PDB file of C-alpha atoms in Angstrom:
ATOM      1  CA  UNK A 504      38.176 -24.773 -22.491  1.00  0.00           C
ATOM      2  CA  UNK A 505      38.401 -22.464 -19.358  1.00  0.00           C
ATOM      3  CA  UNK A 506      36.408 -19.570 -21.273  1.00  0.00           C
ATOM      4  CA  UNK A 507      34.219 -22.160 -22.291  1.00  0.00           C
ATOM      5  CA  UNK A 508      33.860 -22.612 -18.056  1.00  0.00           C
ATOM      6  CA  UNK A 509      34.046 -19.192 -17.754  1.00  0.00           C
ATOM      7  CA  UNK A 510      31.083 -18.695 -19.861  1.00  0.00           C
ATOM      8  CA  UNK A 511      28.916 -21.380 -18.402  1.00  0.00           C
ATOM      9  CA  UNK A 512      29.479 -20.192 -14.792  1.00  0.00           C
ATOM     10  CA  UNK A 513      28.552 -17.031 -16.196  1.00  0.00           C
ATOM     11  CA  UNK A 514      25.514 -18.053 -17.462  1.00  0.00           C
ATOM     12  CA  UNK A 515      24.156 -19.745 -14.382  1.00  0.00           C
ATOM     13  CA  UNK A 516      24.860 -17.294 -11.895  1.00  0.00           C
ATOM     14  CA  UNK A 517      22.932 -14.657 -14.372  1.00  0.00           C
ATOM     15  CA  UNK A 518      19.972 -16.908 -14.582  1.00  0.00           C
ATOM     16  CA  UNK A 519      20.057 -17.540 -10.548  1.00  0.00           C
ATOM     17  CA  UNK A 520      20.562 -13.879 -10.289  1.00  0.00           C
ATOM     18  CA  UNK A 521      17.235 -13.044 -12.098  1.00  0.00           C
ATOM     19  CA  UNK A 522      15.442 -15.665 -10.116  1.00  0.00           C
ATOM     20  CA  UNK A 523      16.374 -14.473  -6.464  1.00  0.00           C
ATOM     21  CA  UNK A 524      15.174 -10.335  -8.252  1.00  0.00           C
ATOM     22  CA  UNK A 525      12.402 -11.630  -9.320  1.00  0.00           C
ATOM     23  CA  UNK A 526      11.479 -13.648  -6.146  1.00  0.00           C
ATOM     24  CA  UNK A 527      12.524 -10.446  -4.410  1.00  0.00           C
ATOM     25  CA  UNK A 528       9.925  -7.467  -6.457  1.00  0.00           C
ATOM     26  CA  UNK A 529       6.968 -10.318  -6.097  1.00  0.00           C
ATOM     27  CA  UNK A 530       7.710 -10.404  -2.430  1.00  0.00           C
ATOM     28  CA  UNK A 531       4.306  -9.556  -0.491  1.00  0.00           C
ATOM     29  CA  UNK A 532       1.588  -7.089  -1.025  1.00  0.00           C
ATOM     30  CA  UNK A 533       1.866  -3.766  -2.132  1.00  0.00           C
ATOM     31  CA  UNK A 534       0.932  -1.078   0.304  1.00  0.00           C
ATOM     32  CA  UNK A 535      -2.784  -0.527  -0.788  1.00  0.00           C
ATOM     33  CA  UNK A 536      -3.217  -4.482   0.021  1.00  0.00           C
ATOM     34  CA  UNK A 537      -1.259  -3.962   3.112  1.00  0.00           C
ATOM     35  CA  UNK A 538      -3.820  -0.914   4.028  1.00  0.00           C
ATOM     36  CA  UNK A 539      -7.077  -2.828   3.051  1.00  0.00           C
ATOM     37  CA  UNK A 540      -6.136  -6.128   5.551  1.00  0.00           C
ATOM     38  CA  UNK A 541      -5.442  -3.733   8.090  1.00  0.00           C
ATOM     39  CA  UNK A 542      -8.362  -1.431   7.835  1.00  0.00           C
ATOM     40  CA  UNK A 543     -11.098  -4.432   7.294  1.00  0.00           C
ATOM     41  CA  UNK A 544      -9.024  -6.178  10.419  1.00  0.00           C
ATOM     42  CA  UNK A 545      -9.336  -3.175  12.552  1.00  0.00           C
ATOM     43  CA  UNK A 546     -12.912  -2.861  11.423  1.00  0.00           C
ATOM     44  CA  UNK A 547     -14.237  -6.084  11.865  1.00  0.00           C
ATOM     45  CA  UNK A 548     -12.598  -6.476  15.872  1.00  0.00           C
ATOM     46  CA  UNK A 549     -15.192  -3.546  16.991  1.00  0.00           C
ATOM     47  CA  UNK A 550     -18.273  -5.270  18.875  1.00  0.00           C
ATOM     48  CA  UNK A 551     -21.133  -4.856  16.097  1.00  0.00           C
ATOM     49  CA  UNK A 552     -19.273  -5.011  12.969  1.00  0.00           C
ATOM     50  CA  UNK A 553     -19.141  -8.215  11.249  1.00  0.00           C
ATOM     51  CA  UNK A 554     -17.750  -7.459   8.055  1.00  0.00           C
ATOM     52  CA  UNK A 555     -15.979  -5.149   6.110  1.00  0.00           C
ATOM     53  CA  UNK A 556     -15.088  -4.223   2.176  1.00  0.00           C
ATOM     54  CA  UNK A 557     -12.319  -1.871   1.517  1.00  0.00           C
ATOM     55  CA  UNK A 558     -11.122  -0.768  -1.604  1.00  0.00           C
ATOM     56  CA  UNK A 559      -7.915   1.572  -1.356  1.00  0.00           C
ATOM     57  CA  UNK A 560      -6.553   2.846  -4.740  1.00  0.00           C
ATOM     58  CA  UNK A 561      -3.124   4.713  -4.312  1.00  0.00           C
ATOM     59  CA  UNK A 562      -1.930   6.376  -7.840  1.00  0.00           C
ATOM     60  CA  UNK A 563       0.066   9.480  -8.467  1.00  0.00           C
ATOM     61  CA  UNK A 564      -3.380  11.544  -8.298  1.00  0.00           C
ATOM     62  CA  UNK A 565      -3.634  10.619  -4.583  1.00  0.00           C
ATOM     63  CA  UNK A 566      -5.136   8.199  -2.178  1.00  0.00           C
ATOM     64  CA  UNK A 567      -8.490   6.967  -2.490  1.00  0.00           C
ATOM     65  CA  UNK A 568     -10.251   4.645   0.383  1.00  0.00           C
ATOM     66  CA  UNK A 569     -13.992   3.424   0.398  1.00  0.00           C
ATOM     67  CA  UNK A 570     -15.026   1.180   3.013  1.00  0.00           C
ATOM     68  CA  UNK A 571     -18.807   0.098   3.883  1.00  0.00           C
ATOM     69  CA  UNK A 572     -19.046  -2.015   6.401  1.00  0.00           C
ATOM     70  CA  UNK A 573     -21.809  -4.610   7.846  1.00  0.00           C
ATOM     71  CA  UNK A 574     -23.202  -4.442  10.946  1.00  0.00           C
ATOM     72  CA  UNK A 575     -24.797  -6.971  13.208  1.00  0.00           C
ATOM     73  CA  UNK A 576     -28.261  -5.467  14.274  1.00  0.00           C
ATOM     74  CA  UNK A 577     -30.897  -3.335  12.134  1.00  0.00           C
ATOM     75  CA  UNK A 578     -30.903  -0.911  14.515  1.00  0.00           C
ATOM     76  CA  UNK A 579     -29.956   2.176  13.585  1.00  0.00           C
ATOM     77  CA  UNK A 580     -28.850   3.516  16.970  1.00  0.00           C
ATOM     78  CA  UNK A 581     -27.016  -0.202  17.063  1.00  0.00           C
ATOM     79  CA  UNK A 582     -25.143   1.090  13.322  1.00  0.00           C
ATOM     80  CA  UNK A 583     -23.993   4.053  14.806  1.00  0.00           C
ATOM     81  CA  UNK A 584     -22.573   2.659  18.096  1.00  0.00           C
ATOM     82  CA  UNK A 585     -20.474   0.541  15.970  1.00  0.00           C
ATOM     83  CA  UNK A 586     -19.378   3.033  13.053  1.00  0.00           C
ATOM     84  CA  UNK A 587     -18.569   5.556  16.231  1.00  0.00           C
ATOM     85  CA  UNK A 588     -16.157   2.589  17.428  1.00  0.00           C
ATOM     86  CA  UNK A 589     -14.404   1.250  14.022  1.00  0.00           C
ATOM     87  CA  UNK A 590     -14.181   4.655  12.557  1.00  0.00           C
ATOM     88  CA  UNK A 591     -11.087   5.361  15.010  1.00  0.00           C
ATOM     89  CA  UNK A 592      -9.923   2.054  14.488  1.00  0.00           C
ATOM     90  CA  UNK A 593      -9.696   2.099  10.605  1.00  0.00           C
ATOM     91  CA  UNK A 594      -8.244   5.788  10.579  1.00  0.00           C
ATOM     92  CA  UNK A 595      -5.715   5.169  12.823  1.00  0.00           C
ATOM     93  CA  UNK A 596      -3.856   2.591   9.947  1.00  0.00           C
ATOM     94  CA  UNK A 597      -3.703   5.615   7.449  1.00  0.00           C
ATOM     95  CA  UNK A 598      -1.511   7.995   9.604  1.00  0.00           C
ATOM     96  CA  UNK A 599       1.598   7.131   7.341  1.00  0.00           C
ATOM     97  CA  UNK A 600      -0.712   8.926   4.356  1.00  0.00           C
ATOM     98  CA  UNK A 601      -0.432  12.812   4.108  1.00  0.00           C
ATOM     99  CA  UNK A 602      -3.483  13.184   2.602  1.00  0.00           C
ATOM    100  CA  UNK A 603      -6.608  11.024   0.738  1.00  0.00           C
ATOM    101  CA  UNK A 604     -10.090  11.229   0.364  1.00  0.00           C
ATOM    102  CA  UNK A 605     -12.052   8.483   2.655  1.00  0.00           C
ATOM    103  CA  UNK A 606     -15.482   7.784   2.728  1.00  0.00           C
ATOM    104  CA  UNK A 607     -17.802   4.775   4.933  1.00  0.00           C
ATOM    105  CA  UNK A 608     -20.758   3.685   5.649  1.00  0.00           C
ATOM    106  CA  UNK A 609     -21.689   0.740   7.875  1.00  0.00           C
ATOM    107  CA  UNK A 610     -25.034  -0.874   6.647  1.00  0.00           C
ATOM    108  CA  UNK A 611     -27.345  -3.722   8.487  1.00  0.00           C
ATOM    109  CA  UNK A 612     -27.220  -7.224   7.099  1.00  0.00           C
ATOM    110  CA  UNK A 613     -30.063  -6.756   4.216  1.00  0.00           C
ATOM    111  CA  UNK A 614     -29.202  -3.330   3.520  1.00  0.00           C
ATOM    112  CA  UNK A 615     -32.349  -1.818   4.443  1.00  0.00           C
ATOM    113  CA  UNK A 616     -31.067   0.912   7.254  1.00  0.00           C
ATOM    114  CA  UNK A 617     -27.001   2.433   6.695  1.00  0.00           C
ATOM    115  CA  UNK A 618     -25.608   5.487   8.668  1.00  0.00           C
ATOM    116  CA  UNK A 619     -22.465   7.321   8.363  1.00  0.00           C
ATOM    117  CA  UNK A 620     -20.442   9.974   9.834  1.00  0.00           C
ATOM    118  CA  UNK A 621     -22.673  12.527   9.376  1.00  0.00           C
ATOM    119  CA  UNK A 622     -24.494  10.317  11.559  1.00  0.00           C
ATOM    120  CA  UNK A 623     -21.715  11.113  14.579  1.00  0.00           C
ATOM    121  CA  UNK A 624     -21.542  14.540  14.167  1.00  0.00           C
ATOM    122  CA  UNK A 625     -19.177  14.928  11.139  1.00  0.00           C
ATOM    123  CA  UNK A 626     -20.384  17.436   8.608  1.00  0.00           C
ATOM    124  CA  UNK A 627     -16.964  17.949   6.509  1.00  0.00           C
ATOM    125  CA  UNK A 628     -16.274  16.812   3.433  1.00  0.00           C
ATOM    126  CA  UNK A 629     -14.134  13.507   2.586  1.00  0.00           C
ATOM    127  CA  UNK A 630     -10.672  15.046   3.216  1.00  0.00           C
ATOM    128  CA  UNK A 631      -8.826  12.067   4.971  1.00  0.00           C
ATOM    129  CA  UNK A 632      -7.277  13.902   6.873  1.00  0.00           C
ATOM    130  CA  UNK A 633      -9.905  16.448   8.041  1.00  0.00           C
ATOM    131  CA  UNK A 634     -11.777  13.246   8.568  1.00  0.00           C
ATOM    132  CA  UNK A 635      -8.907  11.651  10.428  1.00  0.00           C
ATOM    133  CA  UNK A 636      -8.687  14.748  13.058  1.00  0.00           C
ATOM    134  CA  UNK A 637     -12.309  14.588  13.286  1.00  0.00           C
ATOM    135  CA  UNK A 638     -12.420  11.026  15.079  1.00  0.00           C
ATOM    136  CA  UNK A 639      -9.536  10.442  16.700  1.00  0.00           C
ATOM    137  CA  UNK A 640      -9.490  13.550  18.094  1.00  0.00           C
ATOM    138  CA  UNK A 641     -12.338  12.847  19.848  1.00  0.00           C
ATOM    139  CA  UNK A 642     -12.640  11.360  23.605  1.00  0.00           C
TER     140      UNK A 642
END
């Protein structure tokens, strides 16, 4: 009788423990999802940026970030200005990443005009650290 109660108690405790562990394991967004949200929020907080689509792929091969911004204008100069404001805000969110790749462009609402980081004087490749160094060290 005592043994039967003990086993019931042990079984109940085990089930509750597994449920708690399951909830903890599903406890929130992944690091990649948080970075996507943070970068999109940073980009859309900049005047002239209407929307941001960020894709982050973090795996054993590295960190790969691509971003498509949608501006509020068809004017190339206005899009360049919006990208110039969005890049530092977005790149600040990547400070915890030691390495990776990053590419970004801003498009007019109708996708007819686009501007990339080369329009802002950046002539390097897609290295996240190089892009971060260039755009975060500018006045």
